[in-house]
Amino acid sequence: MNTPSTDRTDLRAPRWRGHTEAARVSAILRKEAVGGALLVIAAVAAIVWANSPASDSYFALRDFRVGYEPWHLELSLGAWAADGLLAIFFFLVGLELKRELVVGDLRRFSTAVVPVTAAIGGVAVPALIYVAVVRGQDGLAQGWAIPTATDIAFAVAVLALVGSHLPSPLRIFLLTLAVVDDLIAIGIIAVFYTEDIAVVPLAVAVAVVALYGFIAQRYRSLFAGRPFAAWLVLLPIGFVAWAFLHASGVHATIAGVALAFTIPVKAARGATDGPRAADLAHEFEHRFRPLSAGFAVPVFAFFAAGVAVGGTDGILRAATDPVALGIVAGLVLGKPIGILLAVRALTLVTKIRLHPALRWVDLLGVALLAGIGFTVSLLIAELSFPAGSTEGDDAKIAIMIASVLAALIASGILIARNRRYRRIVAEETVDEDADGTPDIYQEAPAPTSPHQG
């Protein structure tokens, strides 16, 4: 997840050049467009390598196993990326979600109801479209959740590139929609993609998460004031919780969300200044976002997107595969239809209305952006079909095609809208008489009557 946040910049000059460079790189990686670009570059590199003469080396690297088997942690590098690195991404999703629920837009019904309703519609309709397309095909319906996801990093990156003058409520709508969409995706993974649960490891994981939360709450001033304390204390505890959840059979990325939900958002009771007044969730989001955007998500995309297309025959096969057709239809058509229908139904049966600054065509552009499934869709595809299966490969091809189509169509609409809003801003800033007040806000002089004077 690559959502924006207000950075608290330390204005003091770093004492050594290495720190300066690290701070500069971290600041770059926090930019939405940069995270989205790295995601695309990693995916393209994987596709090119997987379809090159050296493709065997790509799959050998992806399937190379490393870890400690007695702890059930001897995994392939691809599995480490999907189960381990992506937990960092979901940790940030959890932080953002908790902040929205506690102090953000989701705590107020009036502002949350529209994007929440949109997210529900944007999950239900794509799933129904996929099921309708694959109906009657044995074993394909299990991929119903693939087109329900929205890649917040990719979608927000596109919006940042094309929407410099779009209304800020539109951006807030997309962010809230994507956060709720991620929450639904987390629930789907936990409920529908967990087969056998080992009770003892699960109980231990819950206990370790509780310990993690107690330490984070009790010693928040330590972690707010000393960045490396979190790495030295909380990271090992978090890894233990992740390992036990992985051993329990529940998808291990859920550990990231569970751990994030224990991080304090509000200041400690009675604290108005100093480290105890810090928003630790904001601090952690600020520190860990470069790791997620610059490493965890691109590496996952690199190992997940590498599919041997198989030349023209493979492309033709994928183009006629019900799985691929269902995913493309679900993401490109189902997402915007579901979002717009849900919001329209809400405005018809209740007194809830869109923000005055928004128009339905603006909402259409953002609804199309929500069809960029990518990261979470790739993860659900890996959980839905066996590794290396034709259905799994076609699903990944379809996810990438659908995400590119959704991004291109949405960009066309949003660029046109951005031009319109740019013209409005230009008109509102004209000050020909240089009196400091834009001409549009000055009253026009009353017309002079011909009978006067």
CSV table of C-alpha atoms in Angstrom, one decimal:
chain,number,residue,atom,x,y,z
A,1,MET,CA,0.0,0.0,0.0
A,2,ASN,CA,1.4,3.3,-1.0
A,3,THR,CA,-1.0,5.8,0.6
A,4,PRO,CA,0.1,9.4,1.3
A,5,SER,CA,0.8,10.7,4.7
A,6,THR,CA,2.0,14.0,6.2
A,7,ASP,CA,5.7,13.6,6.7
A,8,ARG,CA,7.3,15.0,9.8
A,9,THR,CA,10.6,16.1,8.4
A,10,ASP,CA,13.6,16.5,10.7
A,11,LEU,CA,15.1,19.8,9.8
A,12,ARG,CA,18.3,19.2,11.5
A,13,ALA,CA,21.2,18.5,9.1
A,14,PRO,CA,22.4,14.9,9.2
A,15,ARG,CA,25.8,14.3,10.7
A,16,TRP,CA,27.2,12.0,8.0
A,17,ARG,CA,26.9,11.7,4.3
A,18,GLY,CA,25.5,8.1,4.4
A,19,HIS,CA,22.6,9.3,6.5
A,20,THR,CA,21.9,12.1,4.0
A,21,GLU,CA,21.8,9.7,1.1
A,22,ALA,CA,19.6,7.2,3.0
A,23,ALA,CA,17.2,10.0,3.9
A,24,ARG,CA,17.1,11.2,0.3
A,25,VAL,CA,16.4,7.7,-1.1
A,26,SER,CA,13.7,7.1,1.6
A,27,ALA,CA,12.0,10.4,0.7
A,28,ILE,CA,11.9,9.4,-3.0
A,29,LEU,CA,10.5,6.0,-2.2
A,30,ARG,CA,7.6,7.6,-0.3
A,31,LYS,CA,6.4,9.2,-3.5
A,32,GLU,CA,3.4,7.4,-4.9
A,33,ALA,CA,4.5,7.5,-8.5
A,34,VAL,CA,7.9,6.0,-7.6
A,35,GLY,CA,6.4,3.1,-5.8
A,36,GLY,CA,4.0,2.4,-8.7
A,37,ALA,CA,6.8,2.7,-11.2
A,38,LEU,CA,9.0,0.2,-9.3
A,39,LEU,CA,6.1,-2.2,-9.2
A,40,VAL,CA,5.6,-2.1,-13.0
A,41,ILE,CA,9.4,-2.3,-13.7
A,42,ALA,CA,9.7,-5.4,-11.5
A,43,ALA,CA,6.7,-7.1,-13.2
A,44,VAL,CA,8.0,-6.3,-16.7
A,45,ALA,CA,11.4,-7.5,-15.9
A,46,ALA,CA,9.9,-10.8,-14.7
A,47,ILE,CA,7.8,-11.3,-17.8
A,48,VAL,CA,10.8,-10.6,-20.1
A,49,TRP,CA,13.1,-12.9,-18.2
A,50,ALA,CA,10.5,-15.7,-18.0
A,51,ASN,CA,10.0,-15.6,-21.7
A,52,SER,CA,13.6,-15.2,-22.7
A,53,PRO,CA,16.1,-17.9,-23.7
A,54,ALA,CA,17.3,-17.7,-20.1
A,55,SER,CA,13.9,-18.5,-18.7
A,56,ASP,CA,15.1,-21.6,-16.9
A,57,SER,CA,17.3,-19.5,-14.6
A,58,TYR,CA,14.3,-17.3,-13.7
A,59,PHE,CA,12.2,-20.2,-12.6
A,60,ALA,CA,15.2,-21.9,-10.9
A,61,LEU,CA,15.7,-18.6,-8.9
A,62,ARG,CA,12.0,-18.3,-8.0
A,63,ASP,CA,11.8,-22.0,-6.9
A,64,PHE,CA,15.1,-22.0,-5.0
A,65,ARG,CA,14.3,-23.1,-1.4
A,66,VAL,CA,15.8,-21.6,1.7
A,67,GLY,CA,14.9,-21.8,5.3
A,68,TYR,CA,14.7,-24.1,8.3
A,69,GLU,CA,12.4,-27.0,7.7
A,70,PRO,CA,11.9,-28.1,11.4
A,71,TRP,CA,10.1,-24.8,11.8
A,72,HIS,CA,8.1,-25.4,8.5
A,73,LEU,CA,10.0,-22.4,7.1
A,74,GLU,CA,11.9,-24.0,4.2
A,75,LEU,CA,10.2,-22.1,1.4
A,76,SER,CA,11.0,-21.1,-2.2
A,77,LEU,CA,12.0,-17.5,-2.8
A,78,GLY,CA,8.7,-16.9,-4.5
A,79,ALA,CA,6.9,-18.2,-1.4
A,80,TRP,CA,9.1,-16.1,0.9
A,81,ALA,CA,8.1,-13.0,-1.2
A,82,ALA,CA,4.3,-13.9,-1.2
A,83,ASP,CA,4.1,-15.0,2.5
A,84,GLY,CA,6.9,-13.0,4.1
A,85,LEU,CA,7.7,-9.7,2.2
A,86,LEU,CA,4.0,-9.1,1.4
A,87,ALA,CA,3.3,-9.1,5.2
A,88,ILE,CA,5.2,-5.8,5.3
A,89,PHE,CA,2.7,-4.4,2.7
A,90,PHE,CA,-0.2,-5.7,4.7
A,91,PHE,CA,1.3,-4.2,7.9
A,92,LEU,CA,1.1,-0.8,6.2
A,93,VAL,CA,-2.4,-1.5,5.1
A,94,GLY,CA,-3.3,-2.3,8.7
A,95,LEU,CA,-1.7,0.9,10.0
A,96,GLU,CA,-3.6,2.9,7.4
A,97,LEU,CA,-6.9,1.1,8.2
A,98,LYS,CA,-6.5,1.6,11.9
A,99,ARG,CA,-5.8,5.3,11.6
A,100,GLU,CA,-8.8,5.7,9.3
A,101,LEU,CA,-11.0,3.8,11.8
A,102,VAL,CA,-9.8,5.7,14.9
A,103,VAL,CA,-9.0,9.2,13.7
A,104,GLY,CA,-9.7,9.3,10.0
A,105,ASP,CA,-12.7,9.4,7.6
A,106,LEU,CA,-13.9,5.9,8.5
A,107,ARG,CA,-14.8,6.9,12.0
A,108,ARG,CA,-17.5,9.3,10.7
A,109,PHE,CA,-20.5,7.5,9.1
A,110,SER,CA,-21.4,10.5,7.0
A,111,THR,CA,-18.0,10.6,5.2
A,112,ALA,CA,-17.4,6.8,5.2
A,113,VAL,CA,-20.7,5.5,3.9
A,114,VAL,CA,-20.1,6.5,0.3
A,115,PRO,CA,-16.7,4.9,-0.3
A,116,VAL,CA,-17.5,1.9,1.9
A,117,THR,CA,-20.6,1.3,-0.1
A,118,ALA,CA,-18.6,1.7,-3.3
A,119,ALA,CA,-16.0,-0.8,-2.1
A,120,ILE,CA,-18.7,-3.4,-1.4
A,121,GLY,CA,-20.2,-2.9,-4.8
A,122,GLY,CA,-16.7,-3.0,-6.3
A,123,VAL,CA,-16.1,-6.4,-4.8
A,124,ALA,CA,-19.5,-8.1,-5.3
A,125,VAL,CA,-20.1,-7.3,-9.0
A,126,PRO,CA,-16.6,-8.4,-10.3
A,127,ALA,CA,-17.0,-11.7,-8.4
A,128,LEU,CA,-20.5,-12.3,-9.9
A,129,ILE,CA,-19.2,-11.5,-13.4
A,130,TYR,CA,-16.3,-13.9,-13.0
A,131,VAL,CA,-18.6,-16.7,-11.7
A,132,ALA,CA,-21.0,-16.1,-14.6
A,133,VAL,CA,-18.1,-16.3,-17.1
A,134,VAL,CA,-16.7,-19.6,-15.7
A,135,ARG,CA,-20.0,-21.2,-14.9
A,136,GLY,CA,-20.0,-24.9,-15.7
A,137,GLN,CA,-16.2,-25.2,-15.8
A,138,ASP,CA,-14.9,-27.6,-13.1
A,139,GLY,CA,-12.4,-26.1,-10.6
A,140,LEU,CA,-12.5,-22.6,-12.1
A,141,ALA,CA,-15.0,-21.0,-9.7
A,142,GLN,CA,-12.4,-21.0,-6.9
A,143,GLY,CA,-10.8,-18.0,-8.6
A,144,TRP,CA,-13.9,-15.8,-7.9
A,145,ALA,CA,-12.0,-13.4,-5.6
A,146,ILE,CA,-9.2,-12.6,-8.0
A,147,PRO,CA,-10.9,-9.6,-9.7
A,148,THR,CA,-12.3,-8.2,-6.5
A,149,ALA,CA,-9.0,-6.5,-5.3
A,150,THR,CA,-7.7,-3.0,-5.9
A,151,ASP,CA,-3.9,-2.3,-5.9
A,152,ILE,CA,-3.8,0.9,-3.9
A,153,ALA,CA,-0.1,1.5,-4.7
A,154,PHE,CA,-0.6,1.3,-8.5
A,155,ALA,CA,-4.0,3.1,-8.5
A,156,VAL,CA,-2.8,6.0,-6.4
A,157,ALA,CA,0.4,6.3,-8.5
A,158,VAL,CA,-1.6,6.7,-11.7
A,159,LEU,CA,-3.9,9.3,-10.0
A,160,ALA,CA,-0.8,11.2,-8.8
A,161,LEU,CA,0.6,11.2,-12.4
A,162,VAL,CA,-2.5,12.4,-14.2
A,163,GLY,CA,-4.5,14.3,-11.5
A,164,SER,CA,-2.5,17.3,-10.4
A,165,HIS,CA,-5.6,19.6,-10.4
A,166,LEU,CA,-8.4,17.1,-9.6
A,167,PRO,CA,-10.5,17.8,-6.6
A,168,SER,CA,-9.0,16.6,-3.3
A,169,PRO,CA,-12.2,14.8,-2.3
A,170,LEU,CA,-11.7,12.5,-5.3
A,171,ARG,CA,-8.3,11.5,-4.0
A,172,ILE,CA,-9.8,10.9,-0.5
A,173,PHE,CA,-12.6,8.8,-2.1
A,174,LEU,CA,-10.0,6.6,-3.9
A,175,LEU,CA,-7.9,6.1,-0.8
A,176,THR,CA,-10.8,5.2,1.5
A,177,LEU,CA,-12.3,2.9,-1.2
A,178,ALA,CA,-8.9,1.2,-1.6
A,179,VAL,CA,-8.4,0.8,2.2
A,180,VAL,CA,-11.9,-0.8,2.6
A,181,ASP,CA,-11.2,-2.9,-0.5
A,182,ASP,CA,-8.0,-4.2,1.1
A,183,LEU,CA,-9.9,-5.0,4.4
A,184,ILE,CA,-12.4,-7.0,2.4
A,185,ALA,CA,-9.5,-8.8,0.6
A,186,ILE,CA,-7.9,-9.6,3.9
A,187,GLY,CA,-11.1,-11.1,5.1
A,188,ILE,CA,-11.5,-13.1,2.0
A,189,ILE,CA,-8.0,-14.5,2.2
A,190,ALA,CA,-8.5,-15.4,5.9
A,191,VAL,CA,-11.9,-17.0,5.5
A,192,PHE,CA,-11.9,-18.6,2.0
A,193,TYR,CA,-8.2,-19.5,1.5
A,194,THR,CA,-7.5,-21.2,4.8
A,195,GLU,CA,-8.1,-24.9,4.6
A,196,ASP,CA,-6.7,-26.6,7.7
A,197,ILE,CA,-6.0,-24.7,10.9
A,198,ALA,CA,-3.5,-26.0,13.5
A,199,VAL,CA,-5.0,-24.7,16.8
A,200,VAL,CA,-1.8,-24.7,18.9
A,201,PRO,CA,0.4,-22.6,16.5
A,202,LEU,CA,-2.6,-20.3,16.0
A,203,ALA,CA,-3.0,-19.8,19.8
A,204,VAL,CA,0.7,-19.1,20.2
A,205,ALA,CA,0.5,-16.6,17.3
A,206,VAL,CA,-2.3,-14.8,19.0
A,207,ALA,CA,-0.4,-14.7,22.3
A,208,VAL,CA,2.7,-13.3,20.6
A,209,VAL,CA,0.6,-10.6,18.8
A,210,ALA,CA,-0.8,-9.6,22.2
A,211,LEU,CA,2.7,-9.4,23.6
A,212,TYR,CA,3.8,-7.3,20.6
A,213,GLY,CA,0.8,-5.0,21.2
A,214,PHE,CA,1.5,-4.7,24.9
A,215,ILE,CA,5.1,-3.7,24.4
A,216,ALA,CA,4.2,-1.2,21.6
A,217,GLN,CA,1.6,0.4,23.8
A,218,ARG,CA,3.6,0.4,27.0
A,219,TYR,CA,6.9,1.7,25.6
A,220,ARG,CA,5.6,3.9,22.8
A,221,SER,CA,7.9,6.7,23.8
A,222,LEU,CA,10.9,4.4,23.3
A,223,PHE,CA,9.9,3.5,19.8
A,224,ALA,CA,8.8,7.0,18.9
A,225,GLY,CA,12.1,8.5,20.0
A,226,ARG,CA,14.5,5.8,18.9
A,227,PRO,CA,14.0,4.5,15.3
A,228,PHE,CA,16.2,1.4,15.7
A,229,ALA,CA,14.4,0.3,18.9
A,230,ALA,CA,11.5,-1.0,16.7
A,231,TRP,CA,13.9,-3.0,14.6
A,232,LEU,CA,15.7,-4.5,17.6
A,233,VAL,CA,12.7,-5.2,19.8
A,234,LEU,CA,9.4,-5.3,17.8
A,235,LEU,CA,10.7,-6.9,14.6
A,236,PRO,CA,11.9,-10.2,16.2
A,237,ILE,CA,8.6,-10.5,18.1
A,238,GLY,CA,6.7,-9.8,14.9
A,239,PHE,CA,8.7,-12.4,13.0
A,240,VAL,CA,7.8,-15.0,15.7
A,241,ALA,CA,4.1,-14.1,15.4
A,242,TRP,CA,4.4,-14.4,11.6
A,243,ALA,CA,6.1,-17.8,11.8
A,244,PHE,CA,3.5,-19.3,14.1
A,245,LEU,CA,0.7,-18.0,12.0
A,246,HIS,CA,2.3,-19.5,8.9
A,247,ALA,CA,2.6,-22.8,10.7
A,248,SER,CA,-1.1,-22.6,11.7
A,249,GLY,CA,-2.3,-22.7,8.2
A,250,VAL,CA,-3.7,-19.2,8.1
A,251,HIS,CA,-2.1,-17.1,5.4
A,252,ALA,CA,0.9,-15.5,7.0
A,253,THR,CA,0.3,-12.0,5.5
A,254,ILE,CA,-2.7,-11.7,7.9
A,255,ALA,CA,0.0,-11.4,10.6
A,256,GLY,CA,1.0,-8.0,9.2
A,257,VAL,CA,-2.6,-6.7,9.7
A,258,ALA,CA,-2.9,-8.2,13.1
A,259,LEU,CA,0.4,-6.6,14.3
A,260,ALA,CA,-0.5,-3.3,12.8
A,261,PHE,CA,-3.8,-3.2,14.7
A,262,THR,CA,-2.0,-3.2,18.0
A,263,ILE,CA,0.1,-0.1,17.2
A,264,PRO,CA,-1.3,3.0,19.1
A,265,VAL,CA,-2.7,5.7,17.0
A,266,LYS,CA,-3.7,8.3,19.6
A,267,ALA,CA,-1.4,9.9,22.1
A,268,ALA,CA,-1.0,8.3,25.5
A,269,ARG,CA,-3.7,9.5,28.0
A,270,GLY,CA,-2.7,12.8,29.5
A,271,ALA,CA,0.2,13.3,27.1
A,272,THR,CA,0.2,16.6,25.2
A,273,ASP,CA,3.9,16.8,24.2
A,274,GLY,CA,7.0,14.7,23.9
A,275,PRO,CA,7.3,11.0,22.6
A,276,ARG,CA,4.3,9.8,24.6
A,277,ALA,CA,2.1,12.2,22.5
A,278,ALA,CA,3.4,10.7,19.3
A,279,ASP,CA,1.2,9.0,16.7
A,280,LEU,CA,3.2,5.7,16.6
A,281,ALA,CA,1.2,4.4,13.7
A,282,HIS,CA,2.1,7.5,11.7
A,283,GLU,CA,5.8,7.1,12.7
A,284,PHE,CA,5.9,3.5,11.7
A,285,GLU,CA,4.1,4.2,8.4
A,286,HIS,CA,6.7,6.9,7.7
A,287,ARG,CA,9.6,4.6,8.5
A,288,PHE,CA,8.5,1.4,6.8
A,289,ARG,CA,6.9,2.7,3.7
A,290,PRO,CA,10.3,2.9,1.8
A,291,LEU,CA,10.9,-0.7,2.7
A,292,SER,CA,7.5,-1.8,1.3
A,293,ALA,CA,7.4,0.4,-1.8
A,294,GLY,CA,11.1,0.1,-2.7
A,295,PHE,CA,11.7,-3.6,-1.9
A,296,ALA,CA,8.9,-5.8,-0.5
A,297,VAL,CA,6.2,-5.1,-3.2
A,298,PRO,CA,8.5,-5.0,-6.2
A,299,VAL,CA,10.2,-8.2,-5.2
A,300,PHE,CA,6.8,-9.9,-4.8
A,301,ALA,CA,5.7,-8.6,-8.2
A,302,PHE,CA,9.0,-9.9,-9.7
A,303,PHE,CA,8.4,-13.4,-8.5
A,304,ALA,CA,4.6,-13.4,-9.0
A,305,ALA,CA,4.4,-11.9,-12.4
A,306,GLY,CA,6.9,-14.2,-14.2
A,307,VAL,CA,4.8,-16.3,-16.5
A,308,ALA,CA,5.9,-18.2,-19.6
A,309,VAL,CA,3.4,-16.9,-22.1
A,310,GLY,CA,4.3,-19.6,-24.7
A,311,GLY,CA,4.4,-17.4,-27.7
A,312,THR,CA,1.4,-16.8,-30.0
A,313,ASP,CA,-0.2,-20.1,-29.1
A,314,GLY,CA,-0.1,-19.2,-25.4
A,315,ILE,CA,-1.6,-15.7,-26.0
A,316,LEU,CA,-4.4,-17.2,-28.0
A,317,ARG,CA,-5.0,-19.8,-25.3
A,318,ALA,CA,-5.1,-17.2,-22.6
A,319,ALA,CA,-7.4,-15.0,-24.7
A,320,THR,CA,-10.0,-17.8,-24.8
A,321,ASP,CA,-9.5,-19.2,-21.3
A,322,PRO,CA,-12.7,-18.6,-19.2
A,323,VAL,CA,-10.4,-17.7,-16.2
A,324,ALA,CA,-8.7,-14.9,-18.1
A,325,LEU,CA,-12.0,-13.7,-19.7
A,326,GLY,CA,-13.6,-13.6,-16.3
A,327,ILE,CA,-10.8,-11.7,-14.6
A,328,VAL,CA,-10.5,-9.1,-17.4
A,329,ALA,CA,-14.3,-8.6,-17.4
A,330,GLY,CA,-14.4,-8.5,-13.7
A,331,LEU,CA,-11.6,-5.9,-13.3
A,332,VAL,CA,-12.2,-3.6,-16.3
A,333,LEU,CA,-16.0,-3.8,-16.4
A,334,GLY,CA,-17.1,-5.2,-13.0
A,335,LYS,CA,-15.2,-2.8,-10.8
A,336,PRO,CA,-16.6,0.5,-12.3
A,337,ILE,CA,-20.1,-0.9,-12.7
A,338,GLY,CA,-20.2,-2.2,-9.2
A,339,ILE,CA,-18.8,1.0,-7.7
A,340,LEU,CA,-21.1,3.4,-9.7
A,341,LEU,CA,-24.2,1.2,-9.2
A,342,ALA,CA,-23.6,1.0,-5.4
A,343,VAL,CA,-23.1,4.7,-5.0
A,344,ARG,CA,-26.1,5.5,-7.3
A,345,ALA,CA,-28.3,3.2,-5.3
A,346,LEU,CA,-27.1,4.8,-2.1
A,347,THR,CA,-28.0,8.3,-3.3
A,348,LEU,CA,-31.4,7.1,-4.5
A,349,VAL,CA,-32.6,5.4,-1.4
A,350,THR,CA,-31.0,7.7,1.2
A,351,LYS,CA,-30.3,11.4,1.6
A,352,ILE,CA,-26.6,10.8,1.1
A,353,ARG,CA,-25.1,12.8,-1.7
A,354,LEU,CA,-21.7,13.0,-3.4
A,355,HIS,CA,-19.3,15.7,-2.3
A,356,PRO,CA,-20.3,19.0,-3.9
A,357,ALA,CA,-16.8,19.2,-5.6
A,358,LEU,CA,-17.3,15.8,-7.4
A,359,ARG,CA,-19.1,14.9,-10.6
A,360,TRP,CA,-20.2,11.5,-11.7
A,361,VAL,CA,-17.6,11.5,-14.6
A,362,ASP,CA,-14.9,12.1,-11.9
A,363,LEU,CA,-16.2,9.1,-10.0
A,364,LEU,CA,-16.2,7.0,-13.2
A,365,GLY,CA,-12.4,7.7,-13.7
A,366,VAL,CA,-11.6,6.6,-10.1
A,367,ALA,CA,-13.9,3.6,-10.4
A,368,LEU,CA,-11.9,2.5,-13.5
A,369,LEU,CA,-8.7,3.0,-11.5
A,370,ALA,CA,-10.1,0.6,-8.9
A,371,GLY,CA,-9.9,-2.0,-11.7
A,372,ILE,CA,-6.1,-2.1,-11.2
A,373,GLY,CA,-5.9,-5.3,-9.3
A,374,PHE,CA,-2.2,-6.3,-9.6
A,375,THR,CA,-0.5,-7.0,-6.2
A,376,VAL,CA,-3.4,-8.4,-4.2
A,377,SER,CA,-5.0,-10.0,-7.3
A,378,LEU,CA,-1.7,-11.8,-8.0
A,379,LEU,CA,-1.6,-13.0,-4.5
A,380,ILE,CA,-5.2,-14.4,-4.6
A,381,ALA,CA,-4.4,-16.0,-8.0
A,382,GLU,CA,-1.5,-17.9,-6.4
A,383,LEU,CA,-3.9,-19.0,-3.6
A,384,SER,CA,-6.6,-20.0,-6.1
A,385,PHE,CA,-4.8,-22.2,-8.5
A,386,PRO,CA,-1.8,-24.6,-8.2
A,387,ALA,CA,1.7,-23.1,-9.0
A,388,GLY,CA,2.6,-23.7,-12.7
A,389,SER,CA,-1.0,-24.6,-13.7
A,390,THR,CA,-2.4,-23.3,-16.9
A,391,GLU,CA,-5.2,-21.6,-15.0
A,392,GLY,CA,-2.8,-19.9,-12.7
A,393,ASP,CA,-0.6,-18.7,-15.5
A,394,ASP,CA,-3.6,-17.4,-17.5
A,395,ALA,CA,-4.9,-15.7,-14.4
A,396,LYS,CA,-1.7,-13.8,-14.0
A,397,ILE,CA,-1.6,-12.8,-17.6
A,398,ALA,CA,-5.2,-11.6,-17.4
A,399,ILE,CA,-4.5,-9.6,-14.2
A,400,MET,CA,-1.7,-7.7,-15.9
A,401,ILE,CA,-3.7,-7.1,-19.1
A,402,ALA,CA,-6.7,-5.9,-17.1
A,403,SER,CA,-4.7,-3.7,-14.9
A,404,VAL,CA,-3.0,-2.0,-17.9
A,405,LEU,CA,-6.4,-1.5,-19.6
A,406,ALA,CA,-8.0,-0.1,-16.5
A,407,ALA,CA,-5.1,2.3,-16.0
A,408,LEU,CA,-5.2,3.5,-19.6
A,409,ILE,CA,-8.9,4.0,-19.8
A,410,ALA,CA,-9.0,5.7,-16.4
A,411,SER,CA,-6.1,7.9,-17.4
A,412,GLY,CA,-7.9,9.1,-20.6
A,413,ILE,CA,-10.9,10.2,-18.6
A,414,LEU,CA,-9.0,11.7,-15.7
A,415,ILE,CA,-6.5,13.6,-18.0
A,416,ALA,CA,-9.5,15.3,-19.7
A,417,ARG,CA,-11.0,16.2,-16.4
A,418,ASN,CA,-7.7,17.4,-15.1
A,419,ARG,CA,-7.4,19.8,-18.0
A,420,ARG,CA,-10.9,21.2,-17.2
A,421,TYR,CA,-10.0,21.7,-13.6
A,422,ARG,CA,-6.7,23.3,-14.6
A,423,ARG,CA,-8.6,25.8,-16.7
A,424,ILE,CA,-10.9,26.6,-13.8
A,425,VAL,CA,-7.9,27.2,-11.5
A,426,ALA,CA,-6.3,29.5,-14.1
A,427,GLU,CA,-9.5,31.5,-14.5
A,428,GLU,CA,-9.8,31.9,-10.8
A,429,THR,CA,-6.3,33.2,-10.3
A,430,VAL,CA,-6.4,36.0,-13.0
A,431,ASP,CA,-5.6,39.3,-11.3
A,432,GLU,CA,-5.1,41.8,-14.1
A,433,ASP,CA,-5.3,44.9,-11.9
A,434,ALA,CA,-2.7,43.4,-9.5
A,435,ASP,CA,-4.6,44.3,-6.4
A,436,GLY,CA,-4.1,40.9,-4.8
A,437,THR,CA,-7.6,39.7,-5.3
A,438,PRO,CA,-8.5,37.5,-8.2
A,439,ASP,CA,-10.7,39.3,-10.7
A,440,ILE,CA,-13.4,36.6,-10.6
A,441,TYR,CA,-14.1,37.5,-6.9
A,442,GLN,CA,-14.5,41.2,-7.5
A,443,GLU,CA,-17.9,42.6,-8.0
A,444,ALA,CA,-18.5,44.0,-11.5
A,445,PRO,CA,-19.3,47.7,-11.5
A,446,ALA,CA,-22.9,48.5,-11.8
A,447,PRO,CA,-23.9,49.6,-15.4
A,448,THR,CA,-24.3,53.3,-15.8
A,449,SER,CA,-27.8,54.5,-16.7
A,450,PRO,CA,-27.9,56.6,-19.9
A,451,HIS,CA,-30.2,59.0,-18.0
A,452,GLN,CA,-27.5,59.7,-15.4
A,453,GLY,CA,-25.1,62.6,-15.6
